[in-house]
């Protein structure tokens, strides 16, 4: 893996980020399983550990049951259970781990970025812009958050940092109109990638979701296939509500992939497992810090191992 | 926010109600579902466990088995326990200190600190008549300081001028000094979002705290947060003396378990709730009312308070005067429609009524939307002042004109006029009750015959 040669390999970054969370799980596992038989009590405790990593009741129960299936009533070592847990989680996550692929034939590849307030949409766009600029692509950013104070300025600063054009309108302006002119401009400039930021919105606010629909309609007038990708940004600290976010955003704007941010805290992002289980949407990247380089492709095995603490031993 | 949990508990407790006498097994079964409901609502696992344990000890055994109505008993125990979990009484913001009183806002990235800062500033200015200043200590996120400055301009609240490159501790020092000179009552320090595991940033927060001696250190927490909420709260509390919690995004469809666990685990009271994107969408936290809402018992007190606040006093007086005379014209109806919209529309009002929790889904499906209010208002606005005062002159040709003017149909105009007529009739009844007042005649007198409260 070439990334490991960087100042700090991405796996170790992820591990650093997830260690704090997984150490709680693996510590928990050691507590449960040292010299113990895998009986109903133990299964329940394992289930609870998974629940406290935000995997949700149903997913936690299913994974625990799977682990118990072949090992019931046997003496089992903590390492073994960690490996089994990592295996189960990998099995669920592997099909959804798919990096974001820029479609070079599009000119521009239009990406709409959506999510609830404060999930990290603008920061994620900044990080994406940095990566594709570094790869020599022409990237245009559209400051579609016309609601929050200084959101436009925030994206403009990212534009300056990364050397991308930023299309803006006035605060309170029409986001759909802005998206339209951004697509127009990006086409005219022959850009490779257009990243459209949107205002954060809670998925149960029907008026704000209707606004999102309008943005989609307007973009399609210029580019019937656009947006070619729609990324939903999820905050790792979010609990089971993330399921509702995926469901409703998915329904409204046909989400094509997920990005999970803030995995550098103690939040375990276990809800991603529940989401993968239920929706099977591709997970493109994870955010493990605030700097430009902290957006990493999502690798199921590493995530699972970090989550279950299997890599620690 | 709590609808889903309400629904879930409603189902479980509803089944108990239907069964009559309860066995111990029933209680255990019910509590198992309560446990799952709470976990699905993102209540922290240790909190759920202690909750279930406490309810069980109280519910199983004599208390339940010997009581006359076991189901009620269980509901009571769950309810009491919920209130205990939420903190038994409401806690106001502390303003008792030598001015300038310093408030410090802390929390993770994206939890809503800056918006909450502006909301609290606006709230203190308007409701407590305080002179407030805001200062952004966020030198990390691009344009964060700019964001607070713009919010200050929008709300007409002073912000500390931005000096590029100044460090948070120095900004805090300058904010307090500047507040002293300007005779500011409360100075709000909005800090950068930080992870509770980021040592250098936590140390910086500690330094700001030591420098500014805040009276309130408010931890801002997203109510959509999962199990991690409790780690966050514990970590922040261990570094600085957190005095209260602000829960944001209560208007989301998250089940709000974080709100339930927060108080129990940290001992910090939840002081305020952020209920929307607009800067006046901030509410005091009433544990008893939230507990009531969870159990589907409604939130009448909140409804009344909200109504009282929004209806401008003079309008209310005017209306009262007219009601006394038994008059109620279309202008009055229009102003009522406006009030309703201000209070957050039909859905928000209906949601606060008791027993509606379960119906809420159907109501949402029925699309009880606020467009209706807007349309009705549009029709009234399409009438001449004379027509509004004397609706009886509105004949067929006038109806056509009004319908065309508001983009509605004549049937819609008829419906509106009929509605107004019924309301005017009610006002006449109020007059008849006269000085004896509604108190004597009771609300019953106002309702159509055959309808009972």
XYZ file of C-alpha atoms in Angstrom, chain B residues 20-437:
418
model
C -56.199 -5.593 32.706
C -54.441 -7.449 35.508
C -50.714 -7.689 35.003
C -48.465 -10.560 35.735
C -44.823 -10.197 36.568
C -44.012 -11.717 33.193
C -46.012 -9.006 31.489
C -43.995 -6.314 33.183
C -40.773 -8.009 32.209
C -41.926 -8.337 28.625
C -43.068 -4.750 28.459
C -39.803 -3.533 29.877
C -37.853 -5.546 27.356
C -39.595 -3.588 24.652
C -39.096 -0.360 26.501
C -35.403 -1.252 26.586
C -35.241 -1.825 22.832
C -37.229 1.345 22.215
C -34.832 3.370 24.336
C -31.780 1.839 22.670
C -33.192 2.486 19.231
C -33.785 6.032 20.404
C -30.018 6.293 21.011
C -30.286 6.442 24.784
C -26.920 5.421 26.177
C -26.695 1.798 27.192
C -25.762 2.320 30.861
C -28.641 4.763 31.229
C -31.072 2.338 29.674
C -29.896 -0.383 32.019
C -30.258 1.634 35.168
C -33.592 2.933 33.970
C -34.977 -0.529 33.314
C -33.647 -1.781 36.607
C -35.260 0.997 38.568
C -38.594 0.665 36.822
C -38.528 -3.069 37.316
C -37.848 -2.896 41.034
C -40.688 -0.515 41.405
C -43.140 -2.103 39.010
C -42.761 -5.789 39.669
C -44.124 -7.118 42.913
C -46.499 -5.524 45.303
C -46.758 -2.172 43.691
C -48.130 -3.530 40.483
C -49.714 -6.824 41.427
C -51.810 -5.460 44.228
C -52.789 -2.134 42.710
C -56.236 -1.563 41.345
C -55.147 -0.513 37.892
C -51.813 -2.123 37.125
C -51.356 -0.542 33.697
C -51.678 2.932 35.128
C -49.213 1.989 37.758
C -46.597 0.944 35.226
C -47.152 4.081 33.196
C -46.727 6.088 36.355
C -43.482 4.353 37.242
C -42.081 4.764 33.720
C -43.166 8.380 33.707
C -41.658 9.163 37.112
C -38.493 7.462 36.106
C -38.281 9.394 32.877
C -38.639 12.665 34.742
C -35.967 11.583 37.169
C -33.735 10.741 34.256
C -34.293 14.096 32.627
C -33.661 16.050 35.816
C -36.529 16.961 38.074
C -36.901 20.635 37.372
C -36.208 23.311 34.848
C -32.929 25.219 35.174
C -32.579 28.762 33.921
C -29.438 30.392 32.603
C -27.400 31.836 35.426
C -27.029 35.600 35.230
C -25.996 36.155 38.825
C -22.447 37.488 38.619
C -20.666 40.792 38.342
C -21.130 42.056 34.784
C -19.858 41.359 32.288
C -21.199 37.860 32.855
C -19.236 35.476 30.644
C -20.829 32.533 28.851
C -18.583 30.079 27.081
C -19.889 27.750 24.396
C -18.099 24.453 23.826
C -18.748 21.319 21.806
C -17.794 19.101 18.897
C -17.554 20.382 15.343
C -20.902 20.893 13.703
C -22.947 20.583 16.881
C -24.423 24.050 16.380
C -22.368 26.259 18.675
C -22.320 29.393 16.568
C -26.026 29.312 15.775
C -26.816 28.592 19.430
C -24.592 31.483 20.493
C -26.574 33.874 18.318
C -29.862 32.418 19.527
C -28.917 32.805 23.182
C -27.658 36.353 22.549
C -30.942 37.246 20.896
C -32.900 35.597 23.685
C -30.999 37.451 26.422
C -31.396 40.715 24.549
C -35.092 40.405 23.884
C -36.405 38.524 26.896
C -34.011 39.606 29.624
C -33.263 43.068 28.227
C -29.548 42.459 28.560
C -26.833 44.220 26.656
C -25.011 41.400 24.960
C -21.799 41.013 23.005
C -20.611 37.965 21.074
C -17.034 37.011 20.303
C -15.835 34.177 18.091
C -12.766 32.306 19.307
C -12.899 29.945 16.350
C -9.682 30.572 14.476
C -9.717 27.136 12.849
C -12.760 26.674 10.658
C -12.606 28.938 7.617
C -14.946 31.956 7.915
C -16.223 30.950 11.357
C -15.560 34.394 12.820
C -17.202 35.925 9.793
C -20.261 33.754 10.421
C -20.733 35.096 13.938
C -20.204 38.650 12.733
C -22.957 38.246 10.137
C -25.281 36.700 12.714
C -24.563 39.703 14.926
C -25.532 42.042 12.125
C -28.719 40.086 11.492
C -29.762 40.195 15.122
C -28.442 43.653 15.872
C -26.141 42.340 18.543
C -22.629 43.654 19.007
C -19.746 41.384 18.061
C -16.111 41.797 19.006
C -14.210 43.203 16.001
C -12.125 40.506 14.337
C -8.347 40.845 14.576
C -6.685 38.485 12.114
C -4.231 36.071 13.628
C -5.135 36.648 17.269
C -5.188 33.501 19.374
C -8.286 32.298 21.278
C -7.041 33.106 24.773
C -6.153 36.647 23.697
C -9.488 37.086 21.972
C -11.217 36.004 25.174
C -9.173 38.501 27.181
C -9.935 41.281 24.718
C -13.655 40.364 24.691
C -13.990 40.610 28.453
C -12.045 43.886 28.588
C -14.001 45.414 25.772
C -17.254 44.305 27.398
C -16.234 45.982 30.631
C -15.507 49.250 28.872
C -18.758 49.216 26.953
C -20.934 48.326 29.924
C -21.991 44.996 28.418
C -24.083 42.710 30.661
C -23.313 39.368 29.054
C -20.454 38.394 26.785
C -20.777 35.144 24.836
C -17.611 33.334 23.799
C -18.133 31.021 20.832
C -15.244 28.564 20.665
C -14.015 26.335 17.862
C -15.502 22.892 17.546
C -13.088 20.384 18.969
C -12.853 16.695 19.522
C -12.761 15.727 23.163
C -9.698 13.571 22.401
C -7.720 16.393 20.801
C -5.350 17.207 23.630
C -3.979 20.528 22.368
C -7.425 21.910 21.675
C -8.773 20.723 24.987
C -5.867 22.447 26.710
C -6.653 25.610 24.791
C -10.276 25.394 25.941
C -9.061 24.982 29.486
C -6.865 28.074 29.115
C -9.733 30.162 27.762
C -11.877 28.966 30.627
C -9.266 29.962 33.212
C -8.783 33.328 31.548
C -12.424 34.332 31.262
C -14.038 32.742 34.339
C -17.339 31.960 32.669
C -20.496 31.919 34.763
C -22.015 29.436 32.355
C -20.047 26.955 30.312
C -22.576 25.487 27.947
C -21.901 22.235 26.157
C -23.698 22.209 22.816
C -24.803 18.717 21.788
C -26.539 17.574 18.629
C -29.661 15.678 19.667
C -29.117 13.288 16.767
C -25.949 12.061 18.481
C -25.700 8.371 19.169
C -24.107 6.444 22.017
C -21.013 8.622 21.857
C -22.872 11.634 23.289
C -22.126 10.448 26.750
C -18.371 10.041 26.160
C -18.306 13.550 24.740
C -20.135 15.050 27.675
C -18.000 13.229 30.219
C -14.765 14.250 28.547
C -15.698 17.898 28.230
C -16.946 17.972 31.779
C -13.722 16.512 33.057
C -11.738 19.317 31.403
C -13.853 22.364 32.109
C -16.631 22.949 34.576
C -19.607 22.484 32.255
C -22.653 24.091 33.863
C -25.341 23.216 31.377
C -26.211 21.524 28.138
C -27.826 22.935 25.029
C -29.460 20.334 22.823
C -29.680 21.320 19.169
C -31.655 20.039 16.195
C -34.535 18.941 18.372
C -36.673 19.652 15.319
C -35.112 16.728 13.476
C -36.756 13.336 13.436
C -34.111 11.887 15.701
C -35.513 10.166 18.721
C -33.504 12.303 21.046
C -32.114 9.614 23.273
C -29.052 11.783 23.781
C -31.229 14.252 25.648
C -32.395 11.517 27.970
C -28.986 10.147 28.812
C -27.156 13.428 29.073
C -28.509 14.560 32.399
C -28.355 11.149 33.983
C -24.710 10.535 33.141
C -23.184 13.981 33.560
C -25.375 15.538 36.200
C -25.455 18.682 34.069
C -28.890 20.137 33.499
C -30.171 20.566 29.952
C -30.909 24.268 29.868
C -32.043 25.034 26.354
C -33.310 23.369 23.231
C -32.575 24.534 19.684
C -35.748 23.902 17.728
C -35.000 25.218 14.255
C -32.710 27.081 11.919
C -34.207 30.488 12.626
C -32.594 32.559 15.341
C -35.690 32.759 17.540
C -36.103 29.004 17.592
C -34.803 28.388 21.094
C -36.829 26.981 23.948
C -36.378 26.398 27.631
C -36.104 22.733 28.581
C -38.940 21.377 30.690
C -38.125 17.830 31.791
C -41.622 17.090 33.023
C -43.164 18.211 29.778
C -40.771 16.194 27.660
C -41.473 13.153 29.803
C -45.170 13.777 29.301
C -44.645 14.033 25.583
C -42.766 10.739 25.529
C -45.734 9.105 27.150
C -48.137 10.787 24.723
C -49.713 12.988 27.321
C -49.186 16.114 25.363
C -47.634 19.377 26.148
C -50.436 21.773 26.818
C -48.354 24.055 28.996
C -45.839 24.619 26.218
C -48.663 25.325 23.813
C -50.191 27.977 26.015
C -46.859 29.636 26.698
C -45.954 29.706 23.066
C -49.304 31.141 22.129
C -49.177 33.797 24.819
C -45.776 34.921 23.670
C -46.499 35.213 20.002
C -49.813 36.977 20.157
C -48.923 40.591 20.522
C -50.564 42.087 23.518
C -52.376 44.882 21.753
C -53.825 42.540 19.187
C -55.060 40.330 21.960
C -56.661 43.248 23.705
C -58.301 44.390 20.515
C -59.651 40.944 19.934
C -60.876 40.665 23.510
C -62.743 43.944 23.152
C -64.374 42.762 19.962
C -65.220 39.453 21.496
C -66.956 41.220 24.333
C -69.119 43.015 21.817
C -69.693 39.776 19.965
C -67.986 41.112 16.866
C -65.610 39.112 14.735
C -64.954 40.255 11.189
C -62.738 38.878 8.468
C -59.855 41.136 9.491
C -59.864 39.388 12.840
C -59.874 36.025 11.125
C -56.917 37.100 9.001
C -54.944 38.185 12.048
C -55.723 34.857 13.729
C -54.463 32.993 10.685
C -51.270 35.007 10.837
C -50.821 34.161 14.511
C -51.244 30.495 13.791
C -48.595 30.602 11.140
C -46.264 32.437 13.485
C -46.646 29.760 16.104
C -45.149 27.297 13.671
C -48.177 26.289 11.690
C -50.835 23.691 12.240
C -48.548 20.707 12.595
C -46.518 22.257 15.334
C -49.660 23.294 17.226
C -51.362 19.965 16.793
C -48.234 18.149 17.884
C -48.444 19.781 21.272
C -51.962 18.634 21.999
C -52.337 15.606 24.239
C -53.067 12.241 22.757
C -52.053 13.363 19.319
C -48.719 11.580 19.367
C -50.164 8.471 17.806
C -52.283 10.370 15.320
C -49.370 12.510 14.262
C -48.301 10.141 11.530
C -51.767 10.113 10.033
C -51.917 13.865 10.284
C -48.622 14.164 8.469
C -49.954 11.839 5.836
C -53.128 13.870 5.550
C -50.836 16.776 4.780
C -52.377 19.214 7.159
C -50.266 21.829 5.577
C -49.833 25.445 6.255
C -50.537 26.354 2.682
C -54.169 26.285 3.698
C -53.535 29.133 6.122
C -51.674 31.088 3.487
C -54.433 30.561 0.952
C -57.140 31.615 3.344
C -55.205 34.726 4.109
C -54.802 35.391 0.400
C -58.542 35.215 -0.078
C -59.140 37.696 2.716
C -56.519 39.980 1.239
C -58.380 39.897 -2.061
C -61.409 41.448 -0.391
C -62.058 45.165 -0.075
C -61.916 46.639 3.441
C -65.653 47.072 3.267
C -66.181 43.415 2.456
C -63.965 42.371 5.311
C -66.035 44.358 7.765
C -69.373 43.276 6.324
C -69.008 39.790 4.863
C -72.759 39.637 4.229
C -72.385 41.945 1.209
C -70.218 39.365 -0.553
C -72.585 38.134 -3.270
C -71.884 35.903 -6.240
C -70.065 38.433 -8.409
C -67.873 39.570 -5.551
C -67.058 35.965 -4.757
C -65.937 35.458 -8.354
C -63.694 38.476 -8.111
C -62.186 37.362 -4.803
C -61.603 33.866 -6.143
C -59.885 35.211 -9.228
C -57.853 37.677 -7.207
C -56.482 34.999 -4.888
C -56.172 32.237 -7.442
C -58.771 30.108 -5.666
C -62.209 28.820 -6.596
C -65.594 30.195 -5.570
C -66.137 27.051 -3.493
C -63.001 27.883 -1.525
C -64.325 31.379 -0.876
C -67.615 29.878 0.277
C -65.807 27.546 2.616
C -63.860 30.414 4.122
C -67.000 32.489 4.613
C -68.751 29.567 6.248
C -65.844 29.050 8.594
C -65.880 32.709 9.493
C -69.618 32.578 10.119
C -69.203 29.720 12.561
C -66.459 31.538 14.398
C -68.490 34.718 14.524
C -71.336 32.665 15.969
C -69.026 31.443 18.688
C -68.034 34.986 19.491
C -71.702 35.851 19.955
C -71.990 33.031 22.448
C -69.060 34.472 24.327
C -70.968 37.735 24.513
C -74.079 35.981 25.827
C -72.060 34.351 28.546
C -71.161 37.936 29.238
C -69.862 38.942 32.591
C -70.402 35.549 34.079
C -67.653 34.703 31.697
